[in-house]
mmCIF file of C-alpha atoms in Angstrom:
data_model
loop_
_atom_site.group_PDB
_atom_site.id
_atom_site.type_symbol
_atom_site.label_atom_id
_atom_site.label_comp_id
_atom_site.label_asym_id
_atom_site.label_seq_id
_atom_site.Cartn_x
_atom_site.Cartn_y
_atom_site.Cartn_z
ATOM 1 C CA MET A 964 32.672 -7.809 -0.045
ATOM 2 C CA THR A 965 32.283 -11.331 0.135
ATOM 3 C CA ASP A 966 30.644 -13.249 -2.182
ATOM 4 C CA LYS A 967 28.130 -14.645 0.371
ATOM 5 C CA PRO A 968 27.414 -11.138 2.518
ATOM 6 C CA LYS A 969 25.341 -11.801 6.025
ATOM 7 C CA LEU A 970 22.709 -10.264 5.457
ATOM 8 C CA ALA A 971 19.548 -8.449 7.737
ATOM 9 C CA VAL A 972 16.243 -6.973 6.622
ATOM 10 C CA ILE A 973 15.055 -4.620 9.265
ATOM 11 C CA GLY A 974 11.099 -4.581 9.069
ATOM 12 C CA LEU A 975 9.165 -7.781 8.020
ATOM 13 C CA GLY A 976 5.962 -6.302 6.858
ATOM 14 C CA TYR A 977 4.370 -6.662 3.041
ATOM 15 C CA VAL A 978 8.178 -5.484 1.826
ATOM 16 C CA GLY A 979 10.662 -6.947 4.028
ATOM 17 C CA LEU A 980 9.422 -10.332 4.496
ATOM 18 C CA PRO A 981 9.072 -11.629 0.522
ATOM 19 C CA LEU A 982 12.935 -9.994 0.650
ATOM 20 C CA ALA A 983 14.237 -11.736 3.425
ATOM 21 C CA VAL A 984 12.494 -15.218 2.447
ATOM 22 C CA GLU A 985 14.062 -14.814 -1.108
ATOM 23 C CA PHE A 986 17.294 -13.575 0.376
ATOM 24 C CA GLY A 987 17.272 -16.333 2.972
ATOM 25 C CA LYS A 988 17.192 -19.235 -0.152
ATOM 26 C CA THR A 989 20.649 -18.285 -0.360
ATOM 27 C CA TYR A 990 22.607 -16.086 1.829
ATOM 28 C CA GLU A 991 22.586 -15.819 5.515
ATOM 29 C CA VAL A 992 19.827 -13.396 6.559
ATOM 30 C CA VAL A 993 18.288 -12.012 9.970
ATOM 31 C CA GLY A 994 14.734 -10.948 9.835
ATOM 32 C CA PHE A 995 14.374 -8.282 12.318
ATOM 33 C CA ASP A 996 11.183 -6.563 13.356
ATOM 34 C CA VAL A 997 10.300 -5.114 16.723
ATOM 35 C CA ASN A 998 6.894 -6.485 17.061
ATOM 36 C CA GLU A 999 7.466 -9.874 18.835
ATOM 37 C CA ALA A 1000 3.986 -11.110 17.991
ATOM 38 C CA ARG A 1001 5.295 -11.186 13.967
ATOM 39 C CA ILE A 1002 8.398 -12.495 14.952
ATOM 40 C CA ALA A 1003 6.712 -15.559 17.085
ATOM 41 C CA ALA A 1004 4.020 -16.138 13.919
ATOM 42 C CA LEU A 1005 6.812 -16.281 11.567
ATOM 43 C CA GLN A 1006 8.850 -18.401 13.422
ATOM 44 C CA ALA A 1007 6.154 -20.962 13.842
ATOM 45 C CA GLY A 1008 5.838 -20.838 10.055
ATOM 46 C CA HIS A 1009 3.185 -18.675 9.287
ATOM 47 C CA ASP A 1010 2.556 -15.054 7.562
ATOM 48 C CA ALA A 1011 -0.215 -13.218 8.642
ATOM 49 C CA THR A 1012 -0.295 -11.057 5.450
ATOM 50 C CA LEU A 1013 -0.401 -13.888 3.003
ATOM 51 C CA GLU A 1014 2.103 -12.580 1.154
ATOM 52 C CA VAL A 1015 4.433 -15.362 1.722
ATOM 53 C CA SER A 1016 2.626 -19.122 1.994
ATOM 54 C CA ASP A 1017 3.804 -21.896 4.655
ATOM 55 C CA ALA A 1018 5.783 -23.429 2.240
ATOM 56 C CA GLU A 1019 7.698 -20.716 0.521
ATOM 57 C CA LEU A 1020 8.828 -19.868 4.410
ATOM 58 C CA ALA A 1021 10.094 -23.195 4.833
ATOM 59 C CA GLU A 1022 12.443 -22.766 1.761
ATOM 60 C CA ALA A 1023 14.243 -19.979 2.944
ATOM 61 C CA THR A 1024 16.827 -22.125 5.147
ATOM 62 C CA GLY A 1025 18.941 -19.645 5.571
ATOM 63 C CA LEU A 1026 16.630 -16.668 7.208
ATOM 64 C CA ARG A 1027 16.376 -16.705 11.093
ATOM 65 C CA TYR A 1028 14.046 -13.968 12.772
ATOM 66 C CA SER A 1029 14.451 -11.875 15.570
ATOM 67 C CA SER A 1030 13.389 -8.760 17.821
ATOM 68 C CA ASP A 1031 16.805 -8.440 19.604
ATOM 69 C CA ALA A 1032 18.668 -5.886 17.679
ATOM 70 C CA ASP A 1033 22.069 -7.468 19.164
ATOM 71 C CA ASP A 1034 21.465 -9.937 16.435
ATOM 72 C CA LEU A 1035 21.667 -7.725 13.315
ATOM 73 C CA LYS A 1036 25.333 -7.004 14.482
ATOM 74 C CA ALA A 1037 26.772 -10.360 12.385
ATOM 75 C CA ALA A 1038 25.625 -8.407 9.209
ATOM 76 C CA THR A 1039 27.710 -6.552 6.530
ATOM 77 C CA ILE A 1040 24.534 -5.476 4.609
ATOM 78 C CA PHE A 1041 21.373 -4.055 6.264
ATOM 79 C CA ILE A 1042 18.416 -3.582 4.236
ATOM 80 C CA VAL A 1043 15.772 -1.239 5.658
ATOM 81 C CA THR A 1044 12.227 -1.906 4.531
ATOM 82 C CA VAL A 1045 10.474 0.075 7.197
ATOM 83 C CA PRO A 1046 6.807 2.056 6.346
ATOM 84 C CA THR A 1047 6.919 5.603 5.477
ATOM 85 C CA PRO A 1048 3.230 7.166 6.140
ATOM 86 C CA ILE A 1049 2.135 10.340 6.309
ATOM 87 C CA ASP A 1050 1.173 12.302 9.660
ATOM 88 C CA ALA A 1051 -2.959 13.709 10.006
ATOM 89 C CA SER A 1052 -1.630 16.858 8.474
ATOM 90 C CA LYS A 1053 -0.750 14.888 5.084
ATOM 91 C CA ARG A 1054 3.280 15.542 5.874
ATOM 92 C CA PRO A 1055 5.611 12.857 5.799
ATOM 93 C CA ASP A 1056 6.366 10.588 8.931
ATOM 94 C CA LEU A 1057 10.022 9.526 8.915
ATOM 95 C CA THR A 1058 9.612 8.468 12.475
ATOM 96 C CA PRO A 1059 9.856 5.114 11.691
ATOM 97 C CA LEU A 1060 12.500 5.544 8.603
ATOM 98 C CA ILE A 1061 14.929 7.023 11.392
ATOM 99 C CA ARG A 1062 14.440 4.637 14.341
ATOM 100 C CA ALA A 1063 15.476 2.127 11.859
ATOM 101 C CA SER A 1064 18.275 3.895 10.946
ATOM 102 C CA GLU A 1065 19.304 4.058 14.846
ATOM 103 C CA THR A 1066 18.822 0.483 15.225
ATOM 104 C CA VAL A 1067 21.308 -0.341 12.033
ATOM 105 C CA GLY A 1068 23.441 2.877 13.127
ATOM 106 C CA ALA A 1069 24.311 0.704 16.819
ATOM 107 C CA ALA A 1070 25.109 -2.696 14.655
ATOM 108 C CA LEU A 1071 27.043 -0.587 11.544
ATOM 109 C CA LYS A 1072 30.563 -1.434 11.554
ATOM 110 C CA ARG A 1073 33.387 -0.354 8.977
ATOM 111 C CA GLY A 1074 32.989 -1.677 5.452
ATOM 112 C CA ASP A 1075 29.233 -2.404 5.896
ATOM 113 C CA ILE A 1076 26.329 -1.258 3.230
ATOM 114 C CA VAL A 1077 23.090 0.281 4.194
ATOM 115 C CA ILE A 1078 20.230 -0.297 1.493
ATOM 116 C CA TYR A 1079 16.825 1.209 1.883
ATOM 117 C CA GLU A 1080 13.747 0.201 -0.085
ATOM 118 C CA SER A 1081 11.399 2.094 2.061
ATOM 119 C CA THR A 1082 9.629 4.750 -0.445
ATOM 120 C CA VAL A 1083 10.773 8.590 0.264
ATOM 121 C CA TYR A 1084 10.971 11.874 -1.900
ATOM 122 C CA PRO A 1085 14.389 12.439 -3.230
ATOM 123 C CA GLY A 1086 17.079 13.089 -1.102
ATOM 124 C CA ALA A 1087 16.089 11.410 2.030
ATOM 125 C CA THR A 1088 18.546 8.813 2.299
ATOM 126 C CA GLU A 1089 21.737 10.833 2.140
ATOM 127 C CA GLU A 1090 19.969 14.183 4.085
ATOM 128 C CA ASP A 1091 17.699 12.483 6.524
ATOM 129 C CA CYS A 1092 19.075 8.846 7.618
ATOM 130 C CA VAL A 1093 22.633 8.954 6.784
ATOM 131 C CA PRO A 1094 23.470 11.981 9.467
ATOM 132 C CA VAL A 1095 21.580 9.223 11.775
ATOM 133 C CA LEU A 1096 23.704 6.546 10.517
ATOM 134 C CA GLU A 1097 27.153 8.889 11.283
ATOM 135 C CA ARG A 1098 25.618 9.762 14.737
ATOM 136 C CA VAL A 1099 24.651 6.606 16.260
ATOM 137 C CA SER A 1100 28.178 4.605 14.455
ATOM 138 C CA GLY A 1101 30.421 6.953 15.085
ATOM 139 C CA LEU A 1102 31.402 6.279 11.493
ATOM 140 C CA THR A 1103 31.964 8.729 7.980
ATOM 141 C CA PHE A 1104 29.618 8.236 5.042
ATOM 142 C CA ASN A 1105 31.135 6.903 1.683
ATOM 143 C CA THR A 1106 34.931 6.471 3.874
ATOM 144 C CA ASP A 1107 33.958 3.858 6.512
ATOM 145 C CA PHE A 1108 30.125 2.984 5.226
ATOM 146 C CA PHE A 1109 28.289 3.097 2.334
ATOM 147 C CA CYS A 1110 24.537 3.246 1.276
ATOM 148 C CA GLY A 1111 22.277 2.120 -1.405
ATOM 149 C CA TYR A 1112 18.795 2.291 -2.541
ATOM 150 C CA SER A 1113 16.629 -0.013 -4.139
ATOM 151 C CA PRO A 1114 12.741 1.155 -3.748
ATOM 152 C CA GLU A 1115 10.351 -1.528 -2.998
ATOM 153 C CA ARG A 1116 7.952 -2.779 -5.633
ATOM 154 C CA ILE A 1117 5.517 -5.039 -3.712
ATOM 155 C CA ASN A 1118 1.899 -5.142 -4.771
ATOM 156 C CA PRO A 1119 -0.148 -6.716 -1.884
ATOM 157 C CA GLY A 1120 -2.088 -9.681 -2.872
ATOM 158 C CA ASP A 1121 -0.691 -10.144 -6.837
ATOM 159 C CA LYS A 1122 0.483 -13.749 -7.238
ATOM 160 C CA GLU A 1123 1.406 -12.858 -10.754
ATOM 161 C CA HIS A 1124 3.667 -9.839 -10.213
ATOM 162 C CA ARG A 1125 6.468 -10.694 -7.336
ATOM 163 C CA LEU A 1126 9.533 -9.727 -5.738
ATOM 164 C CA THR A 1127 11.665 -12.069 -8.745
ATOM 165 C CA THR A 1128 9.145 -10.905 -11.554
ATOM 166 C CA ILE A 1129 9.739 -7.416 -10.933
ATOM 167 C CA LYS A 1130 12.726 -5.533 -12.608
ATOM 168 C CA LYS A 1131 14.299 -3.844 -9.802
ATOM 169 C CA VAL A 1132 15.872 -0.365 -9.600
ATOM 170 C CA THR A 1133 19.059 -0.164 -7.861
ATOM 171 C CA ALA A 1134 21.602 2.468 -6.750
ATOM 172 C CA GLY A 1135 24.803 3.383 -4.706
ATOM 173 C CA SER A 1136 26.035 6.211 -3.011
ATOM 174 C CA THR A 1137 29.738 5.344 -4.908
ATOM 175 C CA PRO A 1138 29.970 3.764 -8.403
ATOM 176 C CA GLU A 1139 31.658 0.968 -6.569
ATOM 177 C CA VAL A 1140 28.665 0.132 -3.903
ATOM 178 C CA ALA A 1141 26.372 0.514 -6.756
ATOM 179 C CA ASP A 1142 27.595 -2.192 -8.632
ATOM 180 C CA ILE A 1143 27.659 -4.558 -5.283
ATOM 181 C CA VAL A 1144 23.736 -3.573 -4.722
ATOM 182 C CA ASP A 1145 22.844 -4.311 -8.012
ATOM 183 C CA GLY A 1146 25.043 -7.613 -7.928
ATOM 184 C CA LEU A 1147 23.214 -8.227 -4.945
ATOM 185 C CA TYR A 1148 19.539 -7.932 -6.218
ATOM 186 C CA ALA A 1149 20.482 -9.469 -9.517
ATOM 187 C CA SER A 1150 20.974 -12.545 -7.705
ATOM 188 C CA ILE A 1151 17.509 -13.290 -6.586
ATOM 189 C CA VAL A 1152 15.329 -11.097 -9.435
ATOM 190 C CA ALA A 1153 14.907 -13.283 -12.231
ATOM 191 C CA ALA A 1154 13.593 -10.146 -14.126
ATOM 192 C CA GLY A 1155 16.826 -7.895 -13.866
ATOM 193 C CA THR A 1156 17.704 -4.998 -12.964
ATOM 194 C CA HIS A 1157 17.946 -1.310 -13.755
ATOM 195 C CA LYS A 1158 20.788 0.660 -12.225
ATOM 196 C CA ALA A 1159 20.211 4.598 -11.625
ATOM 197 C CA PRO A 1160 23.054 6.858 -11.571
ATOM 198 C CA SER A 1161 22.334 8.037 -8.435
ATOM 199 C CA ILE A 1162 20.593 7.280 -5.036
ATOM 200 C CA ARG A 1163 18.543 10.691 -5.585
ATOM 201 C CA VAL A 1164 17.341 9.132 -8.804
ATOM 202 C CA ALA A 1165 16.027 5.906 -7.999
ATOM 203 C CA GLU A 1166 14.179 7.771 -4.970
ATOM 204 C CA ALA A 1167 12.438 10.050 -7.382
ATOM 205 C CA ALA A 1168 11.780 7.100 -9.744
ATOM 206 C CA LYS A 1169 9.794 5.378 -7.102
ATOM 207 C CA VAL A 1170 7.886 8.088 -5.870
ATOM 208 C CA ILE A 1171 6.372 9.319 -9.388
ATOM 209 C CA GLU A 1172 5.542 5.825 -9.864
ATOM 210 C CA ASN A 1173 2.449 6.157 -7.786
ATOM 211 C CA THR A 1174 2.142 9.560 -8.254
ATOM 212 C CA GLN A 1175 1.528 9.259 -11.792
ATOM 213 C CA ARG A 1176 -0.936 6.406 -10.899
ATOM 214 C CA ASP A 1177 -2.706 8.531 -8.382
ATOM 215 C CA LEU A 1178 -3.121 11.332 -11.224
ATOM 216 C CA ASN A 1179 -4.781 8.347 -13.747
ATOM 217 C CA ILE A 1180 -7.277 7.209 -11.099
ATOM 218 C CA ALA A 1181 -7.813 11.071 -10.039
ATOM 219 C CA LEU A 1182 -8.592 11.483 -13.689
ATOM 220 C CA ILE A 1183 -11.500 8.466 -13.907
ATOM 221 C CA ASN A 1184 -12.814 9.853 -10.133
ATOM 222 C CA GLU A 1185 -13.709 13.175 -12.047
ATOM 223 C CA LEU A 1186 -15.053 11.686 -14.912
ATOM 224 C CA ALA A 1187 -17.411 9.519 -12.964
ATOM 225 C CA ILE A 1188 -18.657 12.164 -10.778
ATOM 226 C CA ILE A 1189 -19.411 14.221 -14.080
ATOM 227 C CA PHE A 1190 -20.663 11.386 -16.216
ATOM 228 C CA ASN A 1191 -23.243 10.672 -12.930
ATOM 229 C CA LYS A 1192 -24.345 14.073 -13.472
ATOM 230 C CA MET A 1193 -24.916 13.072 -17.121
ATOM 231 C CA GLY A 1194 -26.895 10.282 -16.536
ATOM 232 C CA LEU A 1195 -24.032 8.213 -18.382
ATOM 233 C CA ASP A 1196 -22.533 4.978 -17.070
ATOM 234 C CA THR A 1197 -18.925 5.391 -15.934
ATOM 235 C CA GLU A 1198 -18.199 1.502 -17.057
ATOM 236 C CA ALA A 1199 -19.882 1.835 -20.078
ATOM 237 C CA VAL A 1200 -17.846 4.126 -21.238
ATOM 238 C CA LEU A 1201 -14.611 3.323 -20.116
ATOM 239 C CA GLN A 1202 -15.325 0.050 -21.869
ATOM 240 C CA ALA A 1203 -16.181 1.805 -25.006
ATOM 241 C CA ALA A 1204 -13.155 4.299 -25.191
ATOM 242 C CA GLY A 1205 -11.114 0.982 -23.959
ATOM 243 C CA THR A 1206 -11.232 -0.196 -27.602
ATOM 244 C CA LYS A 1207 -8.704 1.993 -28.510
ATOM 245 C CA TRP A 1208 -5.126 0.407 -28.024
ATOM 246 C CA ASN A 1209 -3.923 3.567 -26.061
ATOM 247 C CA PHE A 1210 -6.210 4.431 -24.018
ATOM 248 C CA LEU A 1211 -5.236 3.483 -20.309
ATOM 249 C CA PRO A 1212 -7.506 0.969 -18.361
ATOM 250 C CA PHE A 1213 -7.658 2.552 -15.416
ATOM 251 C CA ARG A 1214 -11.261 2.724 -13.410
ATOM 252 C CA PRO A 1215 -12.387 5.133 -10.765
ATOM 253 C CA GLY A 1216 -12.615 4.243 -6.975
ATOM 254 C CA LEU A 1217 -11.405 4.566 -3.689
ATOM 255 C CA VAL A 1218 -7.322 5.321 -3.459
ATOM 256 C CA GLY A 1219 -6.107 3.762 -0.174
ATOM 257 C CA GLY A 1220 -2.758 1.673 0.298
ATOM 258 C CA HIS A 1221 0.456 2.579 1.399
ATOM 259 C CA CYS A 1222 1.743 3.910 -1.841
ATOM 260 C CA ILE A 1223 -0.685 5.570 -4.015
ATOM 261 C CA GLY A 1224 -2.584 7.679 -1.619
ATOM 262 C CA VAL A 1225 0.567 8.482 0.338
ATOM 263 C CA ASP A 1226 3.753 8.731 -1.951
ATOM 264 C CA PRO A 1227 2.503 11.990 -3.514
ATOM 265 C CA TYR A 1228 1.969 13.983 -0.017
ATOM 266 C CA TYR A 1229 6.272 12.856 0.128
ATOM 267 C CA LEU A 1230 7.163 14.497 -3.451
ATOM 268 C CA THR A 1231 4.594 17.293 -3.160
ATOM 269 C CA HIS A 1232 6.828 17.575 0.696
ATOM 270 C CA LYS A 1233 9.808 17.939 -0.942
ATOM 271 C CA ALA A 1234 8.717 20.382 -4.006
ATOM 272 C CA GLU A 1235 7.661 22.991 -1.331
ATOM 273 C CA ALA A 1236 10.729 22.474 0.157
ATOM 274 C CA VAL A 1237 12.718 23.498 -2.620
ATOM 275 C CA GLY A 1238 10.122 26.403 -3.508
ATOM 276 C CA TYR A 1239 7.388 25.002 -5.747
ATOM 277 C CA HIS A 1240 3.796 24.700 -4.817
ATOM 278 C CA PRO A 1241 2.881 21.392 -7.239
ATOM 279 C CA GLN A 1242 -0.798 21.971 -8.503
ATOM 280 C CA VAL A 1243 -1.907 18.959 -10.812
ATOM 281 C CA ILE A 1244 -0.820 16.711 -8.128
ATOM 282 C CA LEU A 1245 -2.314 18.183 -5.251
ATOM 283 C CA ALA A 1246 -5.586 18.819 -7.541
ATOM 284 C CA GLY A 1247 -5.629 14.891 -8.188
ATOM 285 C CA ARG A 1248 -5.172 14.204 -4.158
ATOM 286 C CA ARG A 1249 -8.074 16.518 -3.371
ATOM 287 C CA ILE A 1250 -10.180 14.627 -5.964
ATOM 288 C CA ASN A 1251 -9.172 10.945 -4.564
ATOM 289 C CA ASP A 1252 -9.461 12.096 -0.823
ATOM 290 C CA GLY A 1253 -13.115 13.018 -1.358
ATOM 291 C CA MET A 1254 -13.975 10.116 -3.051
ATOM 292 C CA GLY A 1255 -15.153 8.816 0.458
ATOM 293 C CA ALA A 1256 -17.688 11.226 0.875
ATOM 294 C CA TYR A 1257 -18.666 11.145 -2.367
ATOM 295 C CA VAL A 1258 -19.783 7.749 -2.180
ATOM 296 C CA ALA A 1259 -21.275 7.772 0.766
ATOM 297 C CA GLY A 1260 -23.551 11.078 -0.524
ATOM 298 C CA GLN A 1261 -24.251 9.010 -3.752
ATOM 299 C CA LEU A 1262 -25.959 6.211 -1.428
ATOM 300 C CA VAL A 1263 -28.038 8.516 0.849
ATOM 301 C CA ARG A 1264 -29.411 10.264 -2.380
ATOM 302 C CA ALA A 1265 -30.624 6.761 -3.808
ATOM 303 C CA MET A 1266 -31.962 6.564 -0.570
ATOM 304 C CA ILE A 1267 -33.593 9.465 -0.414
ATOM 305 C CA LYS A 1268 -35.451 9.321 -3.805
ATOM 306 C CA ARG A 1269 -36.732 5.705 -2.341
ATOM 307 C CA ALA A 1270 -38.018 7.681 0.514
ATOM 308 C CA ILE A 1271 -36.155 5.386 2.802
ATOM 309 C CA PRO A 1272 -35.437 7.380 5.948
ATOM 310 C CA VAL A 1273 -31.856 8.397 6.042
ATOM 311 C CA ARG A 1274 -31.836 8.695 9.947
ATOM 312 C CA ASP A 1275 -31.429 5.228 11.881
ATOM 313 C CA ALA A 1276 -31.188 3.614 8.805
ATOM 314 C CA ARG A 1277 -28.790 0.507 8.689
ATOM 315 C CA VAL A 1278 -26.265 0.187 5.588
ATOM 316 C CA LEU A 1279 -23.829 -2.853 5.071
ATOM 317 C CA VAL A 1280 -20.508 -1.933 3.931
ATOM 318 C CA MET A 1281 -19.102 -5.190 2.005
ATOM 319 C CA GLY A 1282 -15.059 -4.800 2.441
ATOM 320 C CA LEU A 1283 -12.585 -2.840 4.347
ATOM 321 C CA THR A 1284 -8.969 -3.665 2.746
ATOM 322 C CA PHE A 1285 -7.625 -0.916 0.828
ATOM 323 C CA LYS A 1286 -7.900 -3.500 -2.367
ATOM 324 C CA GLU A 1287 -9.267 -6.678 -3.297
ATOM 325 C CA ASN A 1288 -7.980 -10.443 -2.012
ATOM 326 C CA CYS A 1289 -5.534 -9.076 0.522
ATOM 327 C CA PRO A 1290 -5.802 -8.459 4.306
ATOM 328 C CA ASP A 1291 -4.273 -5.141 4.111
ATOM 329 C CA LEU A 1292 -6.058 -2.403 6.130
ATOM 330 C CA ARG A 1293 -3.178 0.164 5.551
ATOM 331 C CA ASN A 1294 -4.651 3.774 4.733
ATOM 332 C CA THR A 1295 -7.725 1.884 3.654
ATOM 333 C CA ARG A 1296 -10.114 4.699 2.230
ATOM 334 C CA VAL A 1297 -13.256 2.556 3.059
ATOM 335 C CA VAL A 1298 -13.229 4.164 6.254
ATOM 336 C CA ASP A 1299 -13.680 7.708 5.023
ATOM 337 C CA VAL A 1300 -17.556 5.956 3.782
ATOM 338 C CA VAL A 1301 -18.155 4.362 6.630
ATOM 339 C CA ALA A 1302 -17.470 7.778 8.795
ATOM 340 C CA GLU A 1303 -19.321 9.689 6.594
ATOM 341 C CA LEU A 1304 -22.297 7.137 6.785
ATOM 342 C CA ALA A 1305 -22.414 7.369 10.952
ATOM 343 C CA ASP A 1306 -22.810 11.623 10.101
ATOM 344 C CA TYR A 1307 -25.894 10.878 8.205
ATOM 345 C CA GLY A 1308 -27.061 9.103 11.793
ATOM 346 C CA ILE A 1309 -26.821 5.775 10.142
ATOM 347 C CA THR A 1310 -25.665 2.535 11.702
ATOM 348 C CA VAL A 1311 -23.006 0.982 9.803
ATOM 349 C CA ASP A 1312 -22.265 -2.879 9.506
ATOM 350 C CA VAL A 1313 -18.566 -3.775 8.177
ATOM 351 C CA HIS A 1314 -17.979 -7.523 6.680
ATOM 352 C CA ASP A 1315 -14.629 -8.127 5.832
ATOM 353 C CA PRO A 1316 -13.982 -11.884 5.319
ATOM 354 C CA TRP A 1317 -10.194 -11.159 4.602
ATOM 355 C CA VAL A 1318 -9.696 -9.007 7.703
ATOM 356 C CA ASP A 1319 -8.649 -10.006 11.661
ATOM 357 C CA ALA A 1320 -11.157 -8.376 13.518
ATOM 358 C CA GLY A 1321 -8.927 -7.388 16.454
ATOM 359 C CA GLU A 1322 -6.786 -5.407 13.723
ATOM 360 C CA ALA A 1323 -10.051 -3.601 12.261
ATOM 361 C CA GLN A 1324 -10.461 -2.855 15.624
ATOM 362 C CA HIS A 1325 -7.755 -1.617 16.600
ATOM 363 C CA GLU A 1326 -6.372 0.428 13.677
ATOM 364 C CA TYR A 1327 -9.882 2.141 13.120
ATOM 365 C CA GLY A 1328 -11.999 1.359 16.123
ATOM 366 C CA ILE A 1329 -14.417 -0.497 13.706
ATOM 367 C CA SER A 1330 -16.031 -3.922 14.907
ATOM 368 C CA LEU A 1331 -16.514 -6.485 11.916
ATOM 369 C CA ARG A 1332 -19.871 -8.091 11.214
ATOM 370 C CA GLU A 1333 -19.103 -11.825 10.542
ATOM 371 C CA SER A 1334 -22.375 -12.338 9.302
ATOM 372 C CA PRO A 1335 -24.356 -9.954 7.848
ATOM 373 C CA ALA A 1336 -28.237 -10.042 8.940
ATOM 374 C CA GLN A 1337 -30.146 -11.766 6.250
ATOM 375 C CA GLY A 1338 -32.646 -8.873 5.213
ATOM 376 C CA GLY A 1339 -31.878 -6.640 7.626
ATOM 377 C CA TYR A 1340 -30.374 -3.388 5.300
ATOM 378 C CA ASP A 1341 -31.723 -0.396 4.040
ATOM 379 C CA GLY A 1342 -28.632 0.328 1.868
ATOM 380 C CA ILE A 1343 -25.868 -1.918 0.675
ATOM 381 C CA ILE A 1344 -22.162 -0.678 -0.431
ATOM 382 C CA LEU A 1345 -19.754 -3.066 -2.146
ATOM 383 C CA ALA A 1346 -16.605 -1.267 -1.413
ATOM 384 C CA VAL A 1347 -13.761 -4.087 -2.366
ATOM 385 C CA ALA A 1348 -14.022 -6.788 -4.869
ATOM 386 C CA HIS A 1349 -13.254 -9.911 -3.373
ATOM 387 C CA GLU A 1350 -13.435 -13.217 -4.798
ATOM 388 C CA GLN A 1351 -15.820 -14.181 -2.007
ATOM 389 C CA PHE A 1352 -18.164 -11.277 -3.066
ATOM 390 C CA ARG A 1353 -17.937 -11.929 -6.500
ATOM 391 C CA ALA A 1354 -18.621 -15.595 -6.359
ATOM 392 C CA MET A 1355 -21.838 -14.891 -4.210
ATOM 393 C CA GLY A 1356 -23.297 -13.080 -6.916
ATOM 394 C CA ALA A 1357 -25.494 -10.078 -6.912
ATOM 395 C CA GLU A 1358 -29.029 -11.372 -5.915
ATOM 396 C CA ALA A 1359 -27.375 -13.176 -2.844
ATOM 397 C CA ILE A 1360 -25.701 -9.867 -2.242
ATOM 398 C CA ARG A 1361 -29.708 -7.727 -2.124
ATOM 399 C CA GLY A 1362 -30.584 -10.965 0.283
ATOM 400 C CA PHE A 1363 -28.956 -8.678 2.792
ATOM 401 C CA GLY A 1364 -31.696 -5.616 1.781
ATOM 402 C CA ARG A 1365 -34.851 -5.357 3.173
ATOM 403 C CA GLY A 1366 -37.656 -5.479 0.861
ATOM 404 C CA ASP A 1367 -37.011 -1.677 -0.624
ATOM 405 C CA HIS A 1368 -33.199 -0.954 -0.326
ATOM 406 C CA VAL A 1369 -30.047 0.388 -2.515
ATOM 407 C CA PHE A 1370 -27.362 -1.783 -3.618
ATOM 408 C CA PHE A 1371 -24.288 0.251 -4.985
ATOM 409 C CA ASP A 1372 -22.243 -1.534 -6.552
ATOM 410 C CA LEU A 1373 -18.825 0.660 -5.976
ATOM 411 C CA LYS A 1374 -16.423 -1.565 -8.132
ATOM 412 C CA SER A 1375 -18.696 -1.910 -10.729
ATOM 413 C CA VAL A 1376 -18.398 -6.199 -10.174
ATOM 414 C CA PHE A 1377 -21.949 -7.108 -11.394
ATOM 415 C CA ALA A 1378 -23.876 -6.217 -14.471
ATOM 416 C CA PRO A 1379 -25.383 -2.960 -14.275
ATOM 417 C CA ALA A 1380 -29.233 -4.005 -14.005
ATOM 418 C CA GLU A 1381 -27.835 -5.839 -11.083
ATOM 419 C CA SER A 1382 -27.426 -2.418 -8.695
ATOM 420 C CA ASP A 1383 -29.031 0.546 -8.024
ATOM 421 C CA VAL A 1384 -25.893 3.097 -8.116
ATOM 422 C CA ARG A 1385 -22.129 2.747 -9.727
ATOM 423 C CA LEU A 1386 -19.446 4.721 -9.421
#
């Protein structure tokens, strides 16, 4: 390997683009994506995900964008950063990963290294991806070409914890390749690297990071349900408990996104494949997957108590993204709340200043309301704690409600007295 290898980053989403930009400040990089509209926008100097600023894009002088697979042939190191979703049955869907491997395989040459960053179950790189690379390229793994794994740790919307400030786990298919992969990432990640002893260890480390978070949130969600039945304010309980130094500061809520609501199913899939049926992990998933219906039910219950007719009522849901202050709609569970309310015969308006209206319509069939109607709603759910909603204040948000309405502060943004329902 040369001191300045030519890189190719396959997939320019929330993970791939920041990586390509950072490498592009030092190396010659081809950023590849099959989405031609995405490539055109990046060539014009703008990232619609808002993860990378226009100024940062301009700094990556070694980076060029392409949707032509032939442009990958000059690279010697390929980094795959495509999504790894689940299907309707909550089983791993490796289709994007397999297709990316086929694309890379067609460009693969002797001595090349393929590094995967996509979240997978332990063994997927060598058991699922490598055979594709071998089949398409006609080359032999660990003789003609090699592999590495360095799991992504991107946190969408987080301007403090960035690619360069988060320690990077690395691994390689041979000790020598592990050193090359580690050195490559160490050249751009100021926080340093951790070289795992094998690709499978690195894969497992990634998948349990988010499984652990999922279980912790599931515990708090279950506590919120219990405390609600007891008439206790969950946020007040958590604030009191949080005065102990080792109490973990998790909060209840909807669990979506590209990682926490998905990754545990990759681990449980592999566990069942080796003959073990996970119990705790799947129990946590059931709790978190059911929170959308629970939230909708709590709003309806509060409306009934106030003698507000439910059928043909009108409810405003504020926020559609899976987390605050970012436009990311992947696996957002706010859609569960919307669907459940619709099942009650309620008309639901959704407002989110961060979301592209076309994307919301394409992904979920939801038509966003640009300006909510003043005094037009029987119920209001503050579902995502965007900074714009915080700045509005509870009184202004209540202004969207009719004379008698229910305000559900799902994220406990405001003081208890300022809302009617909290999680």
